[in-house]
Coordinates of C-alpha atoms in Angstrom, one line a residue:
Chain V
M1158 CA -23.7 -57.8 -13.0
M1159 CA -26.5 -56.8 -15.4
D1160 CA -29.0 -57.6 -12.6
F1161 CA -27.2 -55.2 -10.3
F1162 CA -27.1 -52.5 -13.0
D1163 CA -30.8 -53.0 -13.9
S1164 CA -31.9 -52.7 -10.3
N1165 CA -29.7 -49.7 -9.6
V1166 CA -29.9 -47.8 -12.9
V1167 CA -31.2 -44.7 -11.3
L1168 CA -28.3 -44.6 -8.8
V1169 CA -25.8 -45.3 -11.5
Q1170 CA -27.2 -42.4 -13.6
A1171 CA -27.3 -40.2 -10.5
T1172 CA -23.6 -41.0 -9.8
F1173 CA -22.5 -39.8 -13.3
I1174 CA -24.8 -36.7 -13.2
G1175 CA -23.6 -35.9 -9.6
L1176 CA -20.0 -36.2 -10.8
V1177 CA -20.4 -33.7 -13.6
L1178 CA -22.2 -31.4 -11.2
A1179 CA -19.4 -31.7 -8.6
L1180 CA -16.9 -30.9 -11.4
S1181 CA -18.8 -27.8 -12.3
V1182 CA -18.1 -26.5 -8.7
Q1183 CA -14.6 -28.1 -8.4
V1184 CA -13.1 -26.6 -11.5
P1185 CA -13.5 -22.9 -10.4
L1186 CA -12.5 -23.9 -6.8
R1187 CA -9.2 -25.3 -8.3
M1188 CA -8.6 -21.9 -9.7
G1189 CA -9.3 -20.2 -6.4
V1190 CA -12.7 -19.0 -7.6
F1191 CA -15.4 -19.5 -5.0
S1192 CA -18.2 -19.8 -7.4
F1193 CA -21.2 -22.1 -7.0
A1194 CA -22.7 -20.9 -10.3
G1195 CA -22.5 -24.5 -11.6
A1196 CA -25.6 -25.2 -9.6
G1197 CA -27.5 -22.4 -11.3
S1198 CA -26.2 -23.6 -14.7
F1199 CA -27.6 -27.1 -13.8
G1200 CA -31.0 -25.5 -13.5
I1201 CA -30.7 -23.6 -16.7
G1202 CA -29.5 -26.7 -18.5
A1203 CA -32.3 -28.9 -17.2
Y1204 CA -35.0 -26.5 -18.2
L1205 CA -33.4 -25.5 -21.5
A1206 CA -32.8 -29.1 -22.6
G1207 CA -36.3 -30.0 -21.5
I1208 CA -37.9 -27.1 -23.5
I1209 CA -36.0 -27.7 -26.7
T1210 CA -36.6 -31.4 -26.5
I1211 CA -40.4 -30.9 -26.0
K1212 CA -40.8 -28.1 -28.6
Y1213 CA -38.4 -29.3 -31.3
E1214 CA -37.8 -33.0 -30.6
T1215 CA -34.1 -32.3 -30.6
P1216 CA -31.9 -35.4 -30.4
G1217 CA -30.6 -35.9 -26.9
I1218 CA -26.9 -35.4 -27.6
V1219 CA -27.7 -32.2 -29.6
A1220 CA -29.8 -30.9 -26.8
V1221 CA -26.9 -31.5 -24.4
L1222 CA -24.4 -29.7 -26.7
I1223 CA -26.7 -26.7 -27.3
T1224 CA -27.3 -26.5 -23.5
M1225 CA -23.5 -26.5 -22.8
V1226 CA -22.9 -23.7 -25.3
V1227 CA -25.7 -21.6 -23.9
T1228 CA -24.7 -22.1 -20.2
A1229 CA -21.0 -21.5 -21.1
V1230 CA -22.0 -18.1 -22.6
I1231 CA -24.1 -17.3 -19.5
G1232 CA -21.1 -18.4 -17.4
L1233 CA -18.9 -16.0 -19.4
L1234 CA -21.3 -13.1 -18.9
L1235 CA -21.7 -13.8 -15.2
G1236 CA -17.9 -14.0 -14.9
L1237 CA -17.5 -10.6 -16.7
V1238 CA -19.8 -9.1 -14.1
I1239 CA -18.6 -10.7 -10.9
S1240 CA -15.1 -12.1 -11.4
R1241 CA -13.5 -9.1 -9.7
L1242 CA -15.2 -10.2 -6.5
A1243 CA -13.3 -12.6 -4.3
G1244 CA -13.9 -15.0 -1.4
L1245 CA -17.1 -14.9 0.5
Y1246 CA -18.5 -12.0 -1.6
L1247 CA -18.1 -13.9 -4.8
A1248 CA -19.6 -17.0 -3.3
M1249 CA -22.6 -15.0 -2.1
A1250 CA -23.1 -13.5 -5.6
T1251 CA -23.1 -16.9 -7.2
V1252 CA -25.5 -18.3 -4.6
A1253 CA -27.8 -15.3 -5.5
F1254 CA -27.5 -16.3 -9.2
D1255 CA -28.6 -19.9 -8.3
L1256 CA -31.6 -18.6 -6.3
I1257 CA -32.6 -16.3 -9.2
I1258 CA -32.7 -19.3 -11.5
S1259 CA -35.0 -21.1 -9.1
V1260 CA -37.3 -18.1 -8.8
L1261 CA -37.4 -17.8 -12.6
A1262 CA -38.3 -21.5 -12.9
I1263 CA -41.1 -21.2 -10.4
N1264 CA -42.5 -18.0 -12.2
G1265 CA -41.8 -19.1 -15.8
G1266 CA -45.4 -19.9 -16.5
E1267 CA -46.1 -22.4 -19.3
L1268 CA -42.5 -22.3 -20.5
T1269 CA -41.0 -23.8 -17.3
G1270 CA -44.2 -25.4 -16.0
G1271 CA -44.3 -23.1 -12.9
P1272 CA -44.1 -24.7 -9.5
T1273 CA -44.9 -28.2 -10.8
G1274 CA -42.0 -28.1 -13.3
L1275 CA -41.6 -29.9 -16.7
Y1276 CA -42.9 -33.4 -17.3
G1277 CA -42.8 -35.8 -20.2
V1278 CA -39.5 -34.9 -21.6
L1279 CA -39.0 -37.9 -23.8
S1280 CA -35.6 -38.3 -25.4
D1281 CA -33.3 -40.8 -27.1
F1282 CA -30.6 -39.9 -24.5
G1283 CA -29.8 -43.1 -22.5
T1284 CA -27.4 -44.2 -19.8
I1285 CA -24.8 -45.1 -22.4
H1286 CA -24.9 -41.5 -23.7
L1287 CA -24.7 -40.3 -20.2
V1288 CA -21.6 -42.4 -19.5
I1289 CA -19.9 -41.3 -22.8
V1290 CA -20.5 -37.6 -22.2
T1291 CA -19.3 -37.9 -18.6
L1292 CA -16.1 -39.8 -19.5
V1293 CA -15.3 -37.1 -22.2
V1294 CA -15.8 -34.4 -19.6
L1295 CA -13.7 -36.3 -17.1
A1296 CA -10.9 -36.8 -19.6
L1297 CA -10.8 -33.0 -20.4
V1298 CA -10.9 -32.0 -16.7
A1299 CA -8.2 -34.6 -15.9
A1300 CA -6.0 -33.2 -18.8
S1301 CA -6.4 -29.7 -17.3
E1302 CA -4.7 -31.0 -14.1
I1303 CA -1.4 -32.0 -15.8
G1304 CA 1.4 -30.3 -17.7
R1305 CA 1.5 -26.6 -18.3
T1306 CA -2.2 -26.0 -17.8
G1307 CA -2.2 -27.8 -14.4
R1308 CA 0.8 -25.8 -13.2
R1309 CA -0.8 -22.6 -14.2
V1310 CA -4.1 -23.4 -12.6
D1311 CA -2.2 -24.2 -9.3
A1312 CA -0.4 -20.9 -9.6
V1313 CA -3.6 -18.9 -10.2
R1314 CA -5.2 -20.6 -7.1
D1315 CA -2.2 -20.5 -4.7
D1316 CA -0.6 -17.2 -5.6
P1317 CA -2.1 -14.9 -8.2
E1318 CA 0.7 -12.4 -7.9
L1319 CA 3.3 -15.1 -8.6
A1320 CA 1.1 -16.3 -11.4
A1321 CA 1.1 -12.8 -13.0
S1322 CA 4.8 -12.5 -12.5
V1323 CA 5.4 -15.6 -14.7
G1324 CA 3.1 -14.3 -17.4
I1325 CA -0.2 -15.8 -16.5
S1326 CA -3.3 -13.7 -17.1
V1327 CA -5.1 -14.4 -13.8
R1328 CA -8.3 -12.7 -15.0
R1329 CA -8.4 -14.8 -18.1
Y1330 CA -8.1 -18.0 -16.2
R1331 CA -10.8 -16.9 -13.8
L1332 CA -13.1 -16.1 -16.7
V1333 CA -12.4 -19.6 -18.1
A1334 CA -13.4 -21.0 -14.8
F1335 CA -16.8 -19.4 -15.1
V1336 CA -17.2 -20.6 -18.7
V1337 CA -16.2 -24.2 -17.9
S1338 CA -18.3 -24.2 -14.7
G1339 CA -21.3 -23.0 -16.8
A1340 CA -20.8 -25.7 -19.5
L1341 CA -20.4 -28.5 -17.0
G1342 CA -23.4 -27.4 -14.8
G1343 CA -25.5 -27.1 -18.0
A1344 CA -24.4 -30.6 -19.1
A1345 CA -25.3 -32.1 -15.8
G1346 CA -28.7 -30.5 -15.8
A1347 CA -29.5 -31.4 -19.4
M1348 CA -28.5 -35.0 -18.8
N1349 CA -30.5 -35.1 -15.7
I1350 CA -33.8 -34.2 -17.4
L1351 CA -33.1 -36.3 -20.5
V1352 CA -32.7 -39.5 -18.5
R1353 CA -35.4 -38.8 -16.0
S1354 CA -37.9 -36.9 -18.2
T1355 CA -38.8 -34.5 -15.5
V1356 CA -37.5 -31.5 -13.5
T1357 CA -39.1 -29.4 -10.8
P1358 CA -37.9 -26.1 -9.1
Q1359 CA -37.2 -28.2 -6.0
D1360 CA -34.6 -30.2 -8.0
I1361 CA -32.5 -27.1 -8.8
G1362 CA -32.5 -25.3 -5.4
F1363 CA -29.9 -24.6 -2.8
G1364 CA -29.6 -28.4 -2.1
L1365 CA -27.6 -28.8 -5.3
I1366 CA -24.9 -26.4 -3.9
V1367 CA -24.7 -28.4 -0.7
L1368 CA -24.6 -31.7 -2.6
A1369 CA -21.8 -30.6 -4.9
L1370 CA -19.8 -29.0 -2.1
T1371 CA -20.2 -32.1 0.1
M1372 CA -18.9 -34.3 -2.7
I1373 CA -15.7 -32.3 -3.3
I1374 CA -15.0 -31.5 0.3
V1375 CA -15.1 -35.1 1.3
G1376 CA -13.7 -36.6 -1.9
G1377 CA -11.0 -33.9 -2.4
A1378 CA -11.2 -30.4 -4.0
R1379 CA -7.8 -30.5 -5.9
S1380 CA -8.4 -33.3 -8.4
W1381 CA -11.0 -35.0 -10.5
K1382 CA -10.3 -38.1 -8.6
G1383 CA -11.7 -36.4 -5.5
A1384 CA -14.9 -35.5 -7.4
V1385 CA -15.3 -39.2 -8.5
L1386 CA -14.9 -40.4 -4.9
G1387 CA -17.3 -37.8 -3.6
A1388 CA -19.9 -38.5 -6.3
V1389 CA -19.8 -42.3 -5.6
I1390 CA -19.9 -41.9 -1.8
F1391 CA -22.7 -39.3 -1.7
T1392 CA -24.9 -40.9 -4.3
W1393 CA -24.8 -44.4 -2.7
L1394 CA -24.4 -43.5 1.0
P1395 CA -28.0 -42.3 1.5
E1396 CA -29.2 -45.5 0.0
L1397 CA -27.0 -47.5 2.3
L1398 CA -28.1 -45.5 5.3
T1399 CA -31.8 -46.3 4.8
I1400 CA -31.2 -49.2 7.2
V1401 CA -30.9 -46.6 10.1
G1402 CA -34.3 -45.2 9.2
D1403 CA -35.0 -41.8 10.7
W1404 CA -31.4 -41.4 11.9
Q1405 CA -30.3 -41.2 8.3
P1406 CA -29.8 -37.4 8.1
L1407 CA -28.0 -37.3 11.5
I1408 CA -25.5 -40.1 10.5
Y1409 CA -25.0 -38.4 7.1
G1410 CA -24.3 -35.1 8.8
I1411 CA -21.8 -36.7 11.3
I1412 CA -19.9 -38.4 8.4
V1413 CA -19.6 -35.1 6.5
A1414 CA -18.5 -33.2 9.7
L1415 CA -15.9 -35.8 10.6
A1416 CA -14.5 -35.8 7.0
A1417 CA -14.3 -32.0 7.0
I1418 CA -12.5 -32.0 10.4
F1419 CA -10.1 -34.9 10.0
L1420 CA -9.7 -34.8 6.2
P1421 CA -9.2 -31.1 5.3
R1422 CA -7.9 -32.1 1.8
G1423 CA -10.5 -34.8 1.4
I1424 CA -10.0 -38.5 0.9
H1425 CA -7.9 -37.9 -2.2
G1426 CA -5.8 -35.4 -0.3
L1427 CA -5.1 -38.1 2.3
W1428 CA -3.9 -40.4 -0.4
V1429 CA -1.7 -37.8 -1.9
D1430 CA -0.2 -36.8 1.5
S1431 CA 0.5 -40.5 2.3
R1432 CA 2.2 -41.1 -1.0
R1433 CA 4.4 -38.0 -0.5
A1434 CA 5.3 -39.1 3.0
L1435 CA 6.3 -42.5 1.6
Q1436 CA 8.4 -41.0 -1.1
R1437 CA 10.1 -38.7 1.5
R1438 CA 10.9 -41.7 3.7
R1439 CA 12.3 -43.6 0.8
R1440 CA 14.5 -40.7 -0.2
E1441 CA 15.8 -40.2 3.3
K1442 CA 16.6 -43.8 3.6
A1443 CA 18.5 -43.8 0.3
A1444 CA 20.3 -40.5 0.9
G1445 CA 21.0 -40.9 4.6
G1446 CA 20.2 -37.2 5.1
A1447 CA 21.1 -34.7 2.4
A1448 CA 22.1 -31.0 2.8
G1449 CA 19.5 -28.5 1.7
V1450 CA 16.5 -30.2 3.1
A1451 CA 14.2 -28.7 5.8
G1452 CA 15.8 -28.3 9.2
D1453 CA 19.2 -27.8 7.6
D1454 CA 19.1 -24.0 7.8
D1455 CA 22.5 -22.5 8.6
D1456 CA 22.6 -19.4 10.7
D1457 CA 25.8 -18.2 9.1
S1458 CA 24.5 -14.8 8.2
G1459 CA 26.5 -12.3 6.1
S1460 CA 27.7 -8.8 7.0
T1461 CA 24.7 -6.7 7.8
V1462 CA 24.3 -3.2 6.4
I1463 CA 24.8 -1.7 9.9
E1464 CA 28.0 -3.6 10.6
K1465 CA 29.4 -2.7 7.3
L1466 CA 28.5 1.0 7.6
K1467 CA 29.9 1.3 11.1
E1468 CA 33.1 -0.3 9.8
S1469 CA 33.2 2.1 6.9
S1470 CA 32.4 5.2 9.0
E1471 CA 35.0 4.3 11.6
M1472 CA 37.6 4.1 8.8
E1473 CA 36.6 7.6 7.6
A1474 CA 36.7 9.0 11.1
T1475 CA 40.3 7.7 11.7
P1476 CA 42.8 10.4 10.8
Chain N
M547 CA 32.8 -14.1 -1.5
T548 CA 35.9 -12.2 -0.5
E549 CA 37.1 -11.6 -4.1
T550 CA 35.8 -8.3 -5.5
A551 CA 34.7 -9.1 -9.0
T552 CA 33.5 -5.7 -10.0
T553 CA 35.5 -2.8 -11.3
P554 CA 34.0 0.7 -10.6
V555 CA 32.2 1.8 -13.7
Q556 CA 30.5 5.0 -14.8
D557 CA 26.9 4.2 -15.3
E558 CA 26.6 5.9 -18.6
Q559 CA 27.6 3.0 -20.8
G560 CA 25.3 0.4 -22.2
T561 CA 21.9 0.4 -23.7
P562 CA 19.1 1.3 -21.3
V563 CA 16.9 -1.7 -20.6
L564 CA 14.5 -0.3 -18.0
E565 CA 13.9 3.3 -17.2
A566 CA 11.9 4.6 -14.3
R567 CA 10.9 8.3 -14.5
D568 CA 9.6 10.2 -11.5
V569 CA 8.0 7.0 -10.2
A570 CA 5.7 7.3 -7.2
V571 CA 3.7 4.8 -5.2
H572 CA 1.6 6.2 -2.5
F573 CA -0.6 4.1 -0.2
G574 CA -3.1 6.7 1.1
G575 CA -0.8 9.1 3.0
V576 CA 2.2 6.8 3.0
K577 CA 4.6 7.7 0.2
A578 CA 6.4 4.4 -0.2
V579 CA 8.2 5.5 -3.3
D580 CA 8.1 9.2 -4.2
G581 CA 9.5 10.6 -7.4
L582 CA 12.2 8.2 -8.1
S583 CA 14.1 8.0 -11.4
M584 CA 16.7 5.4 -12.4
T585 CA 18.0 3.7 -15.5
L586 CA 19.1 0.1 -15.7
R587 CA 21.5 -0.7 -18.6
A588 CA 22.2 -4.0 -20.4
G589 CA 24.6 -6.5 -18.9
K590 CA 25.0 -4.8 -15.5
I591 CA 24.2 -5.8 -12.0
Y592 CA 22.5 -3.0 -10.0
G593 CA 21.8 -3.0 -6.3
I594 CA 19.4 -1.2 -4.1
L595 CA 20.3 -0.5 -0.5
G596 CA 18.1 1.0 2.1
P597 CA 16.7 0.4 5.6
N598 CA 13.5 -1.5 6.2
G599 CA 10.5 0.4 4.9
S600 CA 12.6 2.6 2.5
G601 CA 10.5 1.5 -0.5
K602 CA 12.9 -1.0 -2.1
S603 CA 10.4 -3.9 -2.5
T604 CA 7.6 -1.5 -3.4
L605 CA 9.8 -0.3 -6.2
L606 CA 10.3 -3.8 -7.5
G607 CA 6.5 -4.3 -7.3
A608 CA 6.0 -1.2 -9.4
M609 CA 8.6 -2.3 -11.9
T610 CA 6.8 -5.6 -12.4
R611 CA 3.3 -3.9 -12.4
L612 CA 2.2 -5.9 -9.4
T613 CA 1.9 -2.5 -7.6
Q614 CA 0.1 0.4 -9.2
L615 CA 1.9 3.6 -9.8
T616 CA 0.6 6.8 -8.4
R617 CA 2.5 8.7 -11.0
G618 CA 5.5 8.4 -13.3
E619 CA 6.6 6.3 -16.2
L620 CA 8.2 3.0 -16.8
L621 CA 9.9 2.2 -20.0
F622 CA 11.4 -1.2 -21.2
D623 CA 13.6 -1.0 -24.3
G624 CA 12.3 2.6 -24.7
E625 CA 8.7 1.5 -24.8
E626 CA 6.2 2.6 -22.1
Y627 CA 4.8 -0.3 -20.1
H628 CA 3.4 1.3 -17.0
K629 CA -0.2 0.7 -18.1
V630 CA 0.1 -3.0 -19.2
P631 CA -1.1 -5.8 -16.9
A632 CA 1.5 -7.5 -14.8
S633 CA 1.3 -10.7 -16.9
Q634 CA 2.5 -8.8 -19.9
V635 CA 5.7 -7.7 -18.1
A636 CA 6.9 -11.3 -18.0
K637 CA 6.4 -11.5 -21.8
K638 CA 8.9 -8.7 -22.0
R639 CA 11.3 -11.1 -20.3
V640 CA 11.4 -9.4 -16.9
A641 CA 11.7 -12.1 -14.2
R642 CA 11.6 -11.6 -10.5
T643 CA 11.9 -13.2 -7.1
F644 CA 10.0 -12.1 -4.0
Q645 CA 11.0 -10.8 -0.6
T646 CA 9.6 -13.9 1.1
V647 CA 9.9 -17.2 -0.8
R648 CA 6.9 -17.9 -3.0
L649 CA 6.8 -21.4 -4.3
L650 CA 3.8 -23.5 -5.1
P651 CA 3.4 -26.0 -2.3
D652 CA 1.9 -28.8 -4.3
L653 CA 4.4 -28.7 -7.1
T654 CA 7.8 -30.4 -7.0
V655 CA 11.0 -28.4 -7.4
R656 CA 11.1 -29.4 -11.0
D657 CA 7.5 -28.2 -11.7
N658 CA 8.0 -25.0 -9.8
I659 CA 11.0 -24.2 -12.1
Q660 CA 9.1 -25.4 -15.1
L661 CA 6.4 -22.8 -14.3
G662 CA 9.0 -20.2 -15.1
A663 CA 10.1 -22.0 -18.3
D664 CA 6.4 -22.2 -19.3
A665 CA 6.4 -18.4 -19.7
R666 CA 8.5 -18.8 -22.8
T667 CA 7.0 -21.9 -24.3
T668 CA 4.9 -20.0 -26.8
E669 CA 7.6 -17.7 -28.0
G670 CA 9.8 -18.1 -31.0
T671 CA 9.7 -20.9 -33.5
G672 CA 9.4 -24.7 -33.1
S673 CA 6.2 -24.4 -31.1
P674 CA 5.3 -27.9 -29.9
G675 CA 1.6 -27.5 -30.8
L676 CA -1.3 -26.4 -28.8
L677 CA -2.2 -29.7 -27.1
R678 CA 1.3 -30.6 -26.2
T679 CA 1.9 -27.0 -25.0
M680 CA -1.2 -27.1 -22.8
F681 CA -1.1 -30.6 -21.5
G682 CA 2.4 -32.0 -22.3
Q683 CA 4.3 -33.2 -19.3
G684 CA 7.8 -32.9 -20.7
V685 CA 10.5 -30.9 -19.0
S686 CA 12.2 -28.2 -21.0
P687 CA 16.0 -28.0 -21.3
A688 CA 15.8 -24.6 -19.6
V689 CA 14.7 -26.3 -16.4
A690 CA 17.6 -28.7 -16.4
D691 CA 19.9 -25.8 -17.1
A692 CA 18.4 -23.7 -14.3
I693 CA 18.7 -26.7 -11.9
A694 CA 22.3 -27.2 -12.8
R695 CA 23.2 -23.5 -12.4
T696 CA 21.6 -23.2 -9.0
N697 CA 23.1 -26.5 -7.7
L698 CA 19.7 -28.1 -7.2
D699 CA 20.6 -31.4 -8.7
G700 CA 19.0 -34.2 -6.6
F701 CA 16.2 -31.9 -5.3
E702 CA 14.0 -32.2 -8.4
D703 CA 11.4 -34.4 -6.8
Y704 CA 11.2 -32.6 -3.5
Y705 CA 8.3 -30.4 -2.5
P706 CA 9.1 -26.9 -1.1
S707 CA 8.0 -27.8 2.4
E708 CA 10.8 -30.5 2.5
L709 CA 13.5 -28.0 1.7
S710 CA 15.6 -25.6 3.9
Y711 CA 14.8 -21.9 3.4
G712 CA 18.1 -21.3 1.6
T713 CA 17.3 -24.1 -0.9
Q714 CA 13.8 -22.7 -1.4
R715 CA 15.5 -19.4 -2.3
R716 CA 17.6 -21.1 -4.9
V717 CA 14.5 -22.8 -6.4
E718 CA 12.9 -19.3 -6.8
I719 CA 16.1 -18.0 -8.5
A720 CA 16.1 -21.1 -10.8
R721 CA 12.4 -20.4 -11.7
A722 CA 13.3 -16.8 -12.6
I723 CA 16.4 -17.9 -14.7
A724 CA 14.2 -20.5 -16.5
M725 CA 12.2 -17.7 -17.9
N726 CA 15.2 -16.7 -20.0
P727 CA 14.9 -13.1 -18.8
R728 CA 16.6 -10.0 -20.1
L729 CA 16.1 -8.3 -16.7
L730 CA 16.2 -10.1 -13.5
L731 CA 14.8 -8.5 -10.3
L732 CA 15.9 -10.2 -7.1
D733 CA 14.4 -9.2 -3.8
E734 CA 16.8 -10.3 -1.0
P735 CA 17.9 -13.4 -3.0
T736 CA 20.4 -14.7 -0.4
A737 CA 18.2 -14.2 2.8
G738 CA 18.4 -17.4 4.7
M739 CA 21.5 -18.7 2.9
N740 CA 24.9 -19.5 4.5
Q741 CA 28.1 -17.9 3.4
K742 CA 29.0 -20.7 0.9
E743 CA 25.5 -20.5 -0.7
R744 CA 25.8 -16.7 -0.9
A745 CA 29.2 -16.9 -2.6
E746 CA 27.6 -19.4 -5.1
I747 CA 24.7 -17.1 -5.8
S748 CA 27.1 -14.1 -6.2
K749 CA 29.1 -16.2 -8.7
L750 CA 26.0 -17.2 -10.5
L751 CA 24.8 -13.6 -10.9
Q752 CA 28.1 -12.6 -12.2
S753 CA 28.1 -15.4 -14.7
L754 CA 24.6 -14.3 -15.9
R755 CA 25.9 -10.8 -16.2
G756 CA 28.6 -12.2 -18.5
E757 CA 25.8 -13.5 -20.7
G758 CA 24.4 -10.0 -21.0
L759 CA 21.6 -10.3 -18.4
S760 CA 20.8 -7.1 -16.5
Q761 CA 20.0 -7.5 -12.8
L762 CA 18.6 -5.4 -10.0
L763 CA 19.3 -6.7 -6.6
V764 CA 17.7 -5.7 -3.3
E765 CA 19.9 -7.0 -0.6
H766 CA 20.9 -6.4 3.1
D767 CA 24.2 -8.1 2.8
V768 CA 26.5 -5.3 2.0
Q769 CA 29.5 -7.5 1.3
M770 CA 27.4 -9.4 -1.2
M771 CA 26.5 -6.0 -2.8
I772 CA 30.1 -4.9 -3.0
D773 CA 31.2 -8.3 -4.4
T774 CA 28.4 -8.5 -6.9
C775 CA 27.0 -5.2 -8.0
D776 CA 28.4 -2.7 -10.6
Y777 CA 26.3 0.2 -9.4
V778 CA 24.2 0.8 -6.3
F779 CA 21.3 3.0 -5.5
A780 CA 20.5 3.9 -1.9
M781 CA 16.9 4.6 -0.9
N782 CA 15.3 6.1 2.2
F783 CA 11.7 7.2 2.8
G784 CA 10.9 6.4 -0.9
H785 CA 13.6 8.7 -2.3
L786 CA 17.0 8.0 -3.8
I787 CA 19.6 9.4 -1.4
A788 CA 22.8 8.2 -3.1
E789 CA 24.0 6.3 -6.1
G790 CA 27.3 5.2 -7.5
T791 CA 29.8 2.4 -7.1
P792 CA 29.1 0.1 -4.1
A793 CA 32.2 1.4 -2.2
D794 CA 31.2 5.0 -2.7
V795 CA 27.6 4.5 -1.7
V796 CA 28.6 2.6 1.5
R797 CA 30.8 5.6 2.4
D798 CA 28.1 8.2 1.7
P799 CA 27.2 10.2 4.8
Q800 CA 23.5 10.2 4.0
V801 CA 23.5 6.4 3.6
Q802 CA 25.3 6.0 6.9
E803 CA 22.9 8.4 8.6
A804 CA 19.9 6.6 7.1
Y805 CA 21.0 3.3 8.7
L806 CA 22.8 4.5 11.9
G807 CA 21.2 7.8 12.8
K808 CA 22.6 11.3 13.0
K809 CA 23.9 11.0 16.5
W810 CA 26.0 7.9 15.7
R811 CA 27.4 9.7 12.7
E812 CA 28.4 12.8 14.8
H813 CA 29.9 10.5 17.4
A814 CA 32.0 8.6 14.8

């Protein structure tokens, strides 16, 4: 077991970092907010944690926490500016935010290391810290999927008007989505540089958005379980596909395309749908067909306005 | 359904709960609601009649702040609320159902109804604490009560897509009841229901009236209106064209003309 861990430590670290990054995109999507700002926060987190570690020799866990606070505030400010946008326009605005971060990193001079990036970020932050932070994040995200908060998040995503009618401030939830996304993206970026000791502008580009989206589309966008599945699959799959040599990108692309076509709710969605179908079958078997279920509509309509008015008018017209 | 439970009343009694004053909702050149005033009083069931496109649902949208007013004022308990966000209207204990069923597809019947009960979790004393409020998975007694009152026992674990349209309607009504409202706005609550279910809903609304709940009903089933409502407003082209007891409104020539046309009226 330890041999496996030692020889795959980079992949294990990448899985946990990829999971937090995927969650930074999944949390807003669960609230119906098409924001990819988590990828930009990843970049800010990586550079910020690197800079404060180099300059102030900040302990790793403190660097991660500072980064999360800063990127959460940036997320809030970004949310205040663009949260009124929706759909594709919002997505494009957040992609622009991510690209701006990349441009700033390239042109940041000595502070960011320019096109070559930051090197030699030595920290006490190890794999165990990475695992602990990720598990805490995962527990909090999982908690947000249950109970009152989970129901409200579902309402904000599926029907904002309904959500408002039951007292939910949709705007506040959307702002929270930006804040959480910022904090998670920042955490992922900070942990990435602290365990790898380096970051370059190429590490924080558009590819991060594609990676995070791929993870949650294939894994499942509605639950943390989907993000876990996606992070494991897309961290380890490229490694496994090395056996096909140059065909690797093609095979990878085909797998993603097939998953998007045949698993629109991801692997986790398939599991949820199968479980529901099983429950339904069990209920039907137990009840032997109950009234009030789908297909039981009765066309016994009431008196329409026109019928009633005609009736009433005819009575009046009769001497 | 055949029993007439209402006695004609003069709508001058009772404390005003909601007042609409010169309310207008215009969509560009379309005047969906245009200068309408009405007062809803405590413990009464009001109905709105009107042909399709007369502005009934738009008025309900305006009353719940989901639709912006072009002009006019809305007051709840004498306090203006036409500038507050829609989410604040629910905190005044105004609950509503929609013209087409709106349930969350990934929540069970129980959770859909609990969504309504969640609106009142933070009010009053005996708060269960922040963490339990936010993440607790308990079901509040209001949900069990709403399920029992709408005859949804046995459907708690079903998902909306597994239910008939009429049953989905009842889940929507149960969600609204679970909010413990003071004013209930129901947009065609019995659409898709059979006669027996309609009679049950009518009985339920009357029982809620007995508990002091004010209700405003948009409905096409006139018999349901006659059986259930104390007072009816008739709308056409965004205006009120008649109001009074259900029987009077149904006999009103303007109402008959709005539905059947002038020629039919002359012929009759």
